[in-house]
């Protein structure tokens, strides 16, 4: 029974984390009684449950996730959407409109190739591509604003504990921010200068996600940038 | 390149021609995250060898019929730059390069936990920029680092 690394230490794939009565959780695996990391990340544990928080990973959809994607293809029964993931998503026609429709005519009128959409994942099980819906409040075509792409693994940091970081960004910049779980963020401000300022700060959070005292530095940088745009 | 071969490869002090002990490795330098566009990348220098590796994926596989329902496909390409050796190397993939690509893929396959990303592909591009013997081994080391840099789950890093 021993843990060989400290919390928040960077570990590499194949690094021995602990030996004995521990449970391998996120990004770790067990061989006999030894637990190893399977990814580059920060080590963490709660009780005897060990995990590694990844520095980088690709987005795997989960049911209920809010994602921002781009329509890349349209067909008879719906659209194909690029959601910044190894799996391209499907938006069926029936999930885009609620009333009865005359098949082909509507498809072009609702969404076109190149449109950005806010959508929710309603089904995904790894044997089939994820299915999206835009039949909910605040979902659907994006008509204005700017889109930034960051590493999906930095999204939890951008949101912060109970949304502290994202609420700070919203409060200081007075912008409307939508964070997709797939690492795509929609920024809507009154002016495009303010949008640029918020995007720069988001990039800063992505770069310095694993450092201490980030919230204070973000708050300071954002206030300075916003004051400069007014 | 040594033009004429001396009679003794190890001198009276027990050192090799380039001054290394018989069990001494060439100096190694490793770097990760050198390519902005790739999901993961690594660069290795071992003596005069210089190799750059880029990893893309997991991503959607084309052609679609090559996908596997239970795991990710690993694709690997080892290539020597035309300027990597003293005499220009024909840039067309040679028999040797095709075989080394396969050997490197088989060296990495057991380490990569490809079952986490079914129906996708992981592409590995190994570009030997300067060659001085042992590029396939150095390429494996750099490729395993690039895979780790891409955030792909692995049982262990691979060295050779």
PDB file of C-alpha atoms in Angstrom, chain B:
ATOM      1  CA  UNK B   1      31.524   9.529 -43.460  1.00  0.00           C
ATOM      2  CA  UNK B   2      34.762   7.617 -43.130  1.00  0.00           C
ATOM      3  CA  UNK B   3      36.348   7.202 -46.557  1.00  0.00           C
ATOM      4  CA  UNK B   4      39.118   4.726 -45.702  1.00  0.00           C
ATOM      5  CA  UNK B   5      38.697   2.189 -42.941  1.00  0.00           C
ATOM      6  CA  UNK B   6      41.405   1.970 -40.270  1.00  0.00           C
ATOM      7  CA  UNK B   7      42.713  -1.380 -39.151  1.00  0.00           C
ATOM      8  CA  UNK B   8      41.606  -0.938 -35.530  1.00  0.00           C
ATOM      9  CA  UNK B   9      38.074   0.218 -34.636  1.00  0.00           C
ATOM     10  CA  UNK B  10      38.948   0.507 -30.922  1.00  0.00           C
ATOM     11  CA  UNK B  11      42.204   2.261 -30.028  1.00  0.00           C
ATOM     12  CA  UNK B  12      44.693   1.430 -27.244  1.00  0.00           C
ATOM     13  CA  UNK B  13      42.618   3.475 -24.713  1.00  0.00           C
ATOM     14  CA  UNK B  14      39.572   1.336 -25.437  1.00  0.00           C
ATOM     15  CA  UNK B  15      37.761   4.159 -27.249  1.00  0.00           C
ATOM     16  CA  UNK B  16      35.875   3.992 -30.537  1.00  0.00           C
ATOM     17  CA  UNK B  17      36.804   6.047 -33.591  1.00  0.00           C
ATOM     18  CA  UNK B  18      34.556   8.930 -32.584  1.00  0.00           C
ATOM     19  CA  UNK B  19      35.959   8.916 -29.035  1.00  0.00           C
ATOM     20  CA  UNK B  20      33.118   7.040 -27.330  1.00  0.00           C
ATOM     21  CA  UNK B  21      33.572   4.126 -24.958  1.00  0.00           C
ATOM     22  CA  UNK B  22      32.314   0.744 -26.327  1.00  0.00           C
ATOM     23  CA  UNK B  23      29.148   0.963 -24.195  1.00  0.00           C
ATOM     24  CA  UNK B  24      28.523   4.670 -24.621  1.00  0.00           C
ATOM     25  CA  UNK B  25      25.457   5.992 -26.476  1.00  0.00           C
ATOM     26  CA  UNK B  26      25.525   8.937 -28.820  1.00  0.00           C
ATOM     27  CA  UNK B  27      24.311  12.166 -27.172  1.00  0.00           C
ATOM     28  CA  UNK B  28      20.493  12.340 -27.299  1.00  0.00           C
ATOM     29  CA  UNK B  29      18.279  15.400 -27.398  1.00  0.00           C
ATOM     30  CA  UNK B  30      14.483  15.131 -27.252  1.00  0.00           C
ATOM     31  CA  UNK B  31      11.836  17.766 -27.723  1.00  0.00           C
ATOM     32  CA  UNK B  32       8.027  17.613 -27.837  1.00  0.00           C
ATOM     33  CA  UNK B  33       5.340  19.917 -29.172  1.00  0.00           C
ATOM     34  CA  UNK B  34       7.472  21.261 -32.017  1.00  0.00           C
ATOM     35  CA  UNK B  35       4.684  21.271 -34.633  1.00  0.00           C
ATOM     36  CA  UNK B  36       1.704  23.579 -34.269  1.00  0.00           C
ATOM     37  CA  UNK B  37      -0.654  21.872 -36.703  1.00  0.00           C
ATOM     38  CA  UNK B  38      -0.164  18.282 -35.524  1.00  0.00           C
ATOM     39  CA  UNK B  39      -2.062  16.924 -32.504  1.00  0.00           C
ATOM     40  CA  UNK B  40       1.220  15.650 -31.107  1.00  0.00           C
ATOM     41  CA  UNK B  41       4.815  16.002 -32.241  1.00  0.00           C
ATOM     42  CA  UNK B  42       8.358  15.200 -31.201  1.00  0.00           C
ATOM     43  CA  UNK B  43      11.892  15.803 -32.415  1.00  0.00           C
ATOM     44  CA  UNK B  44      14.913  13.663 -31.646  1.00  0.00           C
ATOM     45  CA  UNK B  45      18.628  14.144 -32.233  1.00  0.00           C
ATOM     46  CA  UNK B  46      20.876  11.185 -31.569  1.00  0.00           C
ATOM     47  CA  UNK B  47      24.408  11.907 -32.680  1.00  0.00           C
ATOM     48  CA  UNK B  48      24.013  13.071 -36.274  1.00  0.00           C
ATOM     49  CA  UNK B  49      20.490  11.635 -36.594  1.00  0.00           C
ATOM     50  CA  UNK B  50      17.734  14.215 -36.757  1.00  0.00           C
ATOM     51  CA  UNK B  51      14.139  12.984 -36.891  1.00  0.00           C
ATOM     52  CA  UNK B  52      10.827  14.805 -36.758  1.00  0.00           C
ATOM     53  CA  UNK B  53       7.571  12.999 -35.882  1.00  0.00           C
ATOM     54  CA  UNK B  54       4.017  14.258 -36.230  1.00  0.00           C
ATOM     55  CA  UNK B  55       0.930  12.460 -34.878  1.00  0.00           C
ATOM     56  CA  UNK B  56      -2.598  13.172 -36.060  1.00  0.00           C
ATOM     57  CA  UNK B  57      -5.635  11.717 -34.397  1.00  0.00           C
ATOM     58  CA  UNK B  58      -7.639   9.989 -33.279  1.00  0.00           C
ATOM     59  CA  UNK B  59      -9.569  11.267 -36.281  1.00  0.00           C
ATOM     60  CA  UNK B  60     -12.121  10.067 -38.813  1.00  0.00           C
ATOM     61  CA  UNK B  61     -10.759   7.404 -41.111  1.00  0.00           C
ATOM     62  CA  UNK B  62     -10.693   7.632 -44.891  1.00  0.00           C
ATOM     63  CA  UNK B  63     -11.289   5.368 -46.758  1.00  0.00           C
ATOM     64  CA  UNK B  64     -14.263   4.488 -44.560  1.00  0.00           C
ATOM     65  CA  UNK B  65     -14.059   0.723 -45.230  1.00  0.00           C
ATOM     66  CA  UNK B  66     -10.673   0.543 -43.465  1.00  0.00           C
ATOM     67  CA  UNK B  67     -12.207   1.314 -40.066  1.00  0.00           C
ATOM     68  CA  UNK B  68     -12.288  -1.291 -37.310  1.00  0.00           C
ATOM     69  CA  UNK B  69     -15.398  -1.609 -35.137  1.00  0.00           C
ATOM     70  CA  UNK B  70     -13.514  -2.391 -31.938  1.00  0.00           C
ATOM     71  CA  UNK B  71     -10.397  -0.216 -32.015  1.00  0.00           C
ATOM     72  CA  UNK B  72      -8.522   2.591 -33.731  1.00  0.00           C
ATOM     73  CA  UNK B  73      -6.390   1.839 -36.774  1.00  0.00           C
ATOM     74  CA  UNK B  74      -2.713   2.781 -36.445  1.00  0.00           C
ATOM     75  CA  UNK B  75      -1.081   4.058 -39.616  1.00  0.00           C
ATOM     76  CA  UNK B  76       2.616   4.747 -39.730  1.00  0.00           C
ATOM     77  CA  UNK B  77       4.859   6.248 -42.375  1.00  0.00           C
ATOM     78  CA  UNK B  78       8.631   6.336 -42.069  1.00  0.00           C
ATOM     79  CA  UNK B  79      10.319   8.494 -44.676  1.00  0.00           C
ATOM     80  CA  UNK B  80      13.844   9.673 -45.370  1.00  0.00           C
ATOM     81  CA  UNK B  81      14.256  13.160 -46.762  1.00  0.00           C
ATOM     82  CA  UNK B  82      16.104  13.335 -50.101  1.00  0.00           C
ATOM     83  CA  UNK B  83      18.787  15.450 -48.381  1.00  0.00           C
ATOM     84  CA  UNK B  84      19.128  13.177 -45.336  1.00  0.00           C
ATOM     85  CA  UNK B  85      22.179  11.299 -46.601  1.00  0.00           C
ATOM     86  CA  UNK B  86      25.424  12.197 -48.327  1.00  0.00           C
ATOM     87  CA  UNK B  87      24.145  10.897 -51.642  1.00  0.00           C
ATOM     88  CA  UNK B  88      20.691  12.158 -52.643  1.00  0.00           C
ATOM     89  CA  UNK B  89      18.005   9.654 -51.725  1.00  0.00           C
ATOM     90  CA  UNK B  90      15.265   9.085 -54.259  1.00  0.00           C
ATOM     91  CA  UNK B  91      12.152  10.588 -52.613  1.00  0.00           C
ATOM     92  CA  UNK B  92       9.909   7.735 -53.789  1.00  0.00           C
ATOM     93  CA  UNK B  93       9.126   5.336 -50.914  1.00  0.00           C
ATOM     94  CA  UNK B  94      11.625   2.497 -51.138  1.00  0.00           C
ATOM     95  CA  UNK B  95      11.155  -1.126 -50.142  1.00  0.00           C
ATOM     96  CA  UNK B  96      13.251  -0.443 -47.051  1.00  0.00           C
ATOM     97  CA  UNK B  97      11.108   2.513 -45.945  1.00  0.00           C
ATOM     98  CA  UNK B  98       7.877   0.568 -46.418  1.00  0.00           C
ATOM     99  CA  UNK B  99       9.201  -2.277 -44.278  1.00  0.00           C
ATOM    100  CA  UNK B 100      10.521   0.061 -41.577  1.00  0.00           C
ATOM    101  CA  UNK B 101       7.096   1.760 -41.460  1.00  0.00           C
ATOM    102  CA  UNK B 102       5.530  -1.631 -40.772  1.00  0.00           C
ATOM    103  CA  UNK B 103       8.145  -2.554 -38.165  1.00  0.00           C
ATOM    104  CA  UNK B 104       7.665   0.751 -36.314  1.00  0.00           C
ATOM    105  CA  UNK B 105       3.887   0.345 -36.401  1.00  0.00           C
ATOM    106  CA  UNK B 106       4.193  -3.118 -34.902  1.00  0.00           C
ATOM    107  CA  UNK B 107       6.532  -1.790 -32.221  1.00  0.00           C
ATOM    108  CA  UNK B 108       4.034   0.881 -31.179  1.00  0.00           C
ATOM    109  CA  UNK B 109       0.787  -1.088 -31.536  1.00  0.00           C
ATOM    110  CA  UNK B 110       1.013  -3.040 -28.234  1.00  0.00           C
ATOM    111  CA  UNK B 111       1.637   0.183 -26.296  1.00  0.00           C
ATOM    112  CA  UNK B 112      -1.229   2.221 -27.729  1.00  0.00           C
ATOM    113  CA  UNK B 113      -4.621   1.616 -26.088  1.00  0.00           C
ATOM    114  CA  UNK B 114      -6.419   1.851 -29.396  1.00  0.00           C
ATOM    115  CA  UNK B 115      -9.590   0.230 -28.029  1.00  0.00           C
ATOM    116  CA  UNK B 116     -10.532   3.610 -26.507  1.00  0.00           C
ATOM    117  CA  UNK B 117     -11.217   5.133 -29.906  1.00  0.00           C
ATOM    118  CA  UNK B 118     -13.065   2.607 -32.107  1.00  0.00           C
ATOM    119  CA  UNK B 119     -13.716   3.458 -35.783  1.00  0.00           C
ATOM    120  CA  UNK B 120     -10.978   6.091 -35.902  1.00  0.00           C
ATOM    121  CA  UNK B 121      -7.402   6.319 -37.154  1.00  0.00           C
ATOM    122  CA  UNK B 122      -4.161   7.487 -35.567  1.00  0.00           C
ATOM    123  CA  UNK B 123      -1.645   8.676 -38.170  1.00  0.00           C
ATOM    124  CA  UNK B 124       2.067   8.748 -37.369  1.00  0.00           C
ATOM    125  CA  UNK B 125       4.502  10.485 -39.733  1.00  0.00           C
ATOM    126  CA  UNK B 126       8.196   9.914 -39.124  1.00  0.00           C
ATOM    127  CA  UNK B 127      10.474  12.133 -41.190  1.00  0.00           C
ATOM    128  CA  UNK B 128      14.190  11.397 -41.019  1.00  0.00           C
ATOM    129  CA  UNK B 129      15.858  14.711 -41.837  1.00  0.00           C
ATOM    130  CA  UNK B 130      19.448  13.585 -41.331  1.00  0.00           C
ATOM    131  CA  UNK B 131      20.505   9.952 -41.119  1.00  0.00           C
ATOM    132  CA  UNK B 132      23.577   8.419 -39.551  1.00  0.00           C
ATOM    133  CA  UNK B 133      22.521   4.888 -38.647  1.00  0.00           C
ATOM    134  CA  UNK B 134      19.857   3.786 -36.204  1.00  0.00           C
ATOM    135  CA  UNK B 135      17.097   6.058 -37.485  1.00  0.00           C
ATOM    136  CA  UNK B 136      14.377   3.446 -37.053  1.00  0.00           C
ATOM    137  CA  UNK B 137      15.149   3.069 -33.344  1.00  0.00           C
ATOM    138  CA  UNK B 138      15.357   6.811 -32.810  1.00  0.00           C
ATOM    139  CA  UNK B 139      12.128   7.109 -34.808  1.00  0.00           C
ATOM    140  CA  UNK B 140      10.318   4.714 -32.460  1.00  0.00           C
ATOM    141  CA  UNK B 141      11.423   6.723 -29.415  1.00  0.00           C
ATOM    142  CA  UNK B 142      10.267   9.994 -30.979  1.00  0.00           C
ATOM    143  CA  UNK B 143       7.003   8.452 -32.222  1.00  0.00           C
ATOM    144  CA  UNK B 144       6.090   7.190 -28.747  1.00  0.00           C
ATOM    145  CA  UNK B 145       6.753  10.663 -27.315  1.00  0.00           C
ATOM    146  CA  UNK B 146       4.648  12.273 -30.031  1.00  0.00           C
ATOM    147  CA  UNK B 147       1.791   9.856 -29.251  1.00  0.00           C
ATOM    148  CA  UNK B 148       2.003  10.796 -25.560  1.00  0.00           C
ATOM    149  CA  UNK B 149       2.066  14.472 -26.546  1.00  0.00           C
ATOM    150  CA  UNK B 150      -1.112  13.945 -28.582  1.00  0.00           C
ATOM    151  CA  UNK B 151      -2.834  12.720 -25.410  1.00  0.00           C
ATOM    152  CA  UNK B 152      -3.382   9.198 -26.704  1.00  0.00           C
ATOM    153  CA  UNK B 153      -3.744   6.587 -23.921  1.00  0.00           C
ATOM    154  CA  UNK B 154      -0.728   4.276 -23.784  1.00  0.00           C
ATOM    155  CA  UNK B 155       0.356   1.389 -21.581  1.00  0.00           C
ATOM    156  CA  UNK B 156       3.917   2.715 -21.559  1.00  0.00           C
ATOM    157  CA  UNK B 157       6.404   4.759 -23.536  1.00  0.00           C
ATOM    158  CA  UNK B 158       8.373   2.751 -26.094  1.00  0.00           C
ATOM    159  CA  UNK B 159      12.133   2.852 -26.383  1.00  0.00           C
ATOM    160  CA  UNK B 160      14.493   0.846 -28.509  1.00  0.00           C
TER     161      UNK B 160
END
